[in-house]
Amino acid sequence: MSSELATTVAPPLAQTLLRSDGSPTTIGPLSLPLVPDAGRYEFQRILGVGGMGEVRLSIDRRVGREVAFKIARRRDARPAGDRFVREALLQARLEHPSFVPVYDVGTDPDGEVFFTMRRIRGETLHDILHPTDATGAARFGRGRLLGAFAQLCLAVDYAHSRGVVHRDLKPANVMLGDFGEVY
């Protein structure tokens, strides 16, 4: 790949993770393709907006599935963009059933960094604990919620065993799926 078709995003501080055997590994500079496959992602609608980026429901035409396409917010300065890249790389390296898998990382034609991940369906723990109607929480019994909490604790323990601390763990960032999934 020629240098005209790639950009390097180097986090100012190296991010160290722990491998499964406990040995350290470092996330260093990342070379990202400048333009994804032309027409690979078909945007459907915005799923949400957060502090660092916007998540869009998209179709990955290469494999024919819905994905969550997260793109860094244009207003972000360089340090925020570096944090966005580190988020994508950390998430991609955390292979656990409760962490959303990352499928792709790159930059769009405008040079904005993006990553794609599994499209998650379900309800946030916040919405379950603070329903807008009287029947909202009734669908989730105490046993199911305690089981979800146990899964959440195991996911946090896994991340900590890899040297990763979430720093924004709250009910609005925990999703419960219809089939017992906890993300």
Short mmCIF file of C-alpha atoms in Angstrom, two decimals:
data_model
loop_
_atom_site.label_atom_id
_atom_site.label_comp_id
_atom_site.label_asym_id
_atom_site.label_seq_id
_atom_site.Cartn_x
_atom_site.Cartn_y
_atom_site.Cartn_z
CA MET A 1 0.00 0.00 0.00
CA SER A 2 1.46 3.37 -0.94
CA SER A 3 1.85 6.11 1.64
CA GLU A 4 -0.69 8.25 -0.23
CA LEU A 5 -3.39 5.70 0.53
CA ALA A 6 -2.70 5.32 4.23
CA THR A 7 -2.52 7.45 7.30
CA THR A 8 -0.83 6.62 10.57
CA VAL A 9 -2.52 7.41 13.85
CA ALA A 10 -0.06 7.10 16.70
CA PRO A 11 -1.47 7.39 20.21
CA PRO A 12 0.65 9.82 22.25
CA LEU A 13 0.97 7.23 25.02
CA ALA A 14 1.41 3.55 24.27
CA GLN A 15 -1.49 1.42 25.47
CA THR A 16 -0.40 -1.78 27.18
CA LEU A 17 -2.67 -4.80 27.31
CA LEU A 18 -2.08 -8.16 28.89
CA ARG A 19 -2.23 -11.31 26.78
CA SER A 20 -4.05 -14.39 28.05
CA ASP A 21 -0.73 -15.72 29.41
CA GLY A 22 -0.23 -12.48 31.38
CA SER A 23 2.56 -11.10 29.20
CA PRO A 24 2.25 -7.46 28.08
CA THR A 25 1.56 -6.33 24.54
CA THR A 26 1.50 -2.75 23.31
CA ILE A 27 -0.80 -1.02 20.86
CA GLY A 28 1.48 1.15 18.78
CA PRO A 29 1.00 3.21 15.63
CA LEU A 30 -1.86 2.06 13.44
CA SER A 31 -1.84 2.27 9.68
CA LEU A 32 -5.40 2.70 8.47
CA PRO A 33 -6.64 2.45 4.88
CA LEU A 34 -7.68 5.88 3.66
CA VAL A 35 -10.87 4.77 1.92
CA PRO A 36 -12.92 1.66 2.68
CA ASP A 37 -14.10 -0.46 -0.23
CA ALA A 38 -16.23 1.84 -2.37
CA GLY A 39 -19.84 1.35 -1.41
CA ARG A 40 -19.07 -1.32 1.20
CA TYR A 41 -21.17 0.35 3.91
CA GLU A 42 -24.71 1.49 3.23
CA PHE A 43 -25.89 3.86 5.96
CA GLN A 44 -29.43 3.31 7.27
CA ARG A 45 -29.94 5.57 10.29
CA ILE A 46 -28.27 6.97 13.40
CA LEU A 47 -28.41 4.63 16.39
CA GLY A 48 -26.83 6.99 18.91
CA VAL A 49 -24.40 9.80 19.60
CA GLY A 50 -21.82 9.70 22.36
CA GLY A 51 -18.96 11.76 23.68
CA MET A 52 -16.45 10.66 21.05
CA GLY A 53 -18.54 9.57 18.13
CA GLU A 54 -21.74 8.74 16.34
CA VAL A 55 -23.02 5.19 15.81
CA ARG A 56 -24.91 4.50 12.60
CA LEU A 57 -26.82 1.40 11.60
CA SER A 58 -25.24 0.29 8.32
CA ILE A 59 -25.27 -2.65 5.96
CA ASP A 60 -21.91 -4.25 5.23
CA ARG A 61 -22.52 -5.16 1.61
CA ARG A 62 -19.46 -7.43 1.46
CA VAL A 63 -21.00 -9.95 3.85
CA GLY A 64 -24.65 -8.85 3.81
CA ARG A 65 -25.17 -8.06 7.48
CA GLU A 66 -26.15 -5.11 9.62
CA VAL A 67 -23.28 -3.50 11.53
CA ALA A 68 -22.89 -0.63 13.93
CA PHE A 69 -20.63 1.90 12.18
CA LYS A 70 -19.00 4.21 14.73
CA ILE A 71 -17.29 7.32 13.40
CA ALA A 72 -15.27 9.88 15.34
CA ARG A 73 -17.07 13.17 15.77
CA ARG A 74 -15.71 15.75 13.37
CA ARG A 75 -15.33 18.36 16.12
CA ASP A 76 -12.84 16.18 18.01
CA ALA A 77 -9.30 17.47 18.28
CA ARG A 78 -6.31 15.17 17.74
CA PRO A 79 -6.12 13.82 21.33
CA ALA A 80 -9.80 12.86 21.21
CA GLY A 81 -9.24 11.18 17.83
CA ASP A 82 -6.34 9.22 19.32
CA ARG A 83 -8.62 8.11 22.18
CA PHE A 84 -11.18 6.98 19.59
CA VAL A 85 -8.57 4.82 17.83
CA ARG A 86 -7.40 3.37 21.16
CA GLU A 87 -11.03 2.56 22.03
CA ALA A 88 -11.45 0.65 18.77
CA LEU A 89 -8.19 -1.26 19.20
CA LEU A 90 -8.82 -2.11 22.84
CA GLN A 91 -12.34 -3.30 22.07
CA ALA A 92 -11.05 -5.41 19.16
CA ARG A 93 -8.55 -7.16 21.43
CA LEU A 94 -11.03 -8.00 24.18
CA GLU A 95 -12.38 -11.33 23.00
CA HIS A 96 -15.15 -12.16 25.43
CA PRO A 97 -18.86 -12.92 24.92
CA SER A 98 -19.85 -9.67 26.66
CA PHE A 99 -17.66 -7.39 24.55
CA VAL A 100 -19.00 -6.31 21.19
CA PRO A 101 -16.67 -7.65 18.47
CA VAL A 102 -14.98 -5.16 16.16
CA TYR A 103 -15.10 -6.09 12.46
CA ASP A 104 -13.25 -3.26 10.69
CA VAL A 105 -11.19 -0.14 11.45
CA GLY A 106 -10.28 2.57 8.95
CA THR A 107 -10.72 6.14 7.79
CA ASP A 108 -13.40 7.48 5.47
CA PRO A 109 -12.75 9.63 2.38
CA ASP A 110 -12.78 12.76 4.61
CA GLY A 111 -10.07 11.28 6.84
CA GLU A 112 -12.44 10.59 9.74
CA VAL A 113 -11.61 7.45 11.72
CA PHE A 114 -14.31 4.78 11.99
CA PHE A 115 -14.76 1.24 13.17
CA THR A 116 -17.53 -1.27 12.63
CA MET A 117 -18.82 -3.76 15.15
CA ARG A 118 -21.65 -6.19 15.71
CA ARG A 119 -25.06 -4.54 15.73
CA ILE A 120 -26.50 -5.22 19.18
CA ARG A 121 -30.22 -5.51 19.85
CA GLY A 122 -31.78 -5.24 23.27
CA GLU A 123 -32.46 -2.77 26.04
CA THR A 124 -30.06 -0.79 28.16
CA LEU A 125 -29.91 -1.61 31.83
CA HIS A 126 -30.83 2.02 32.48
CA ASP A 127 -34.08 1.67 30.50
CA ILE A 128 -34.89 -1.57 32.33
CA LEU A 129 -34.27 -0.07 35.78
CA HIS A 130 -36.05 3.21 34.94
CA PRO A 131 -38.94 2.20 32.65
CA THR A 132 -41.13 4.79 31.02
CA ASP A 133 -44.24 2.69 31.72
CA ALA A 134 -45.43 0.57 34.64
CA THR A 135 -44.82 -2.76 32.84
CA GLY A 136 -41.25 -2.01 31.70
CA ALA A 137 -39.36 -3.65 34.56
CA ALA A 138 -41.93 -6.45 34.98
CA ARG A 139 -40.48 -8.27 31.94
CA PHE A 140 -37.20 -8.72 33.82
CA GLY A 141 -37.39 -10.70 37.02
CA ARG A 142 -34.95 -10.38 39.89
CA GLY A 143 -33.24 -13.65 38.93
CA ARG A 144 -32.65 -12.53 35.35
CA LEU A 145 -31.27 -9.18 36.50
CA LEU A 146 -28.97 -10.84 39.04
CA GLY A 147 -27.74 -13.24 36.34
CA ALA A 148 -27.03 -10.28 34.05
CA PHE A 149 -25.17 -8.54 36.87
CA ALA A 150 -23.04 -11.66 37.40
CA GLN A 151 -22.20 -11.74 33.67
CA LEU A 152 -21.32 -8.06 33.82
CA CYS A 153 -18.99 -8.68 36.77
CA LEU A 154 -17.26 -11.50 34.84
CA ALA A 155 -16.78 -9.20 31.83
CA VAL A 156 -15.27 -6.47 34.01
CA ASP A 157 -13.00 -9.06 35.65
CA TYR A 158 -11.87 -10.24 32.21
CA ALA A 159 -11.09 -6.67 31.10
CA HIS A 160 -9.16 -6.02 34.30
CA SER A 161 -7.18 -9.24 33.79
CA ARG A 162 -6.08 -7.77 30.44
CA GLY A 163 -5.09 -4.43 31.98
CA VAL A 164 -8.16 -2.54 30.74
CA VAL A 165 -10.37 -0.32 32.91
CA HIS A 166 -13.68 0.79 31.36
CA ARG A 167 -13.93 4.31 32.94
CA ASP A 168 -17.54 4.83 31.78
CA LEU A 169 -19.36 1.82 33.17
CA LYS A 170 -22.97 2.81 33.85
CA PRO A 171 -26.44 1.30 33.25
CA ALA A 172 -26.84 3.25 29.98
CA ASN A 173 -23.73 1.47 28.62
CA VAL A 174 -24.91 -2.06 29.49
CA MET A 175 -27.20 -3.80 27.01
CA LEU A 176 -29.33 -6.86 27.75
CA GLY A 177 -30.41 -8.93 24.76
CA ASP A 178 -33.54 -10.98 24.32
CA PHE A 179 -31.66 -14.29 24.59
CA GLY A 180 -29.64 -13.69 27.77
CA GLU A 181 -26.81 -11.69 26.19
CA VAL A 182 -25.14 -9.04 28.34
CA TYR A 183 -22.94 -6.49 26.55
#
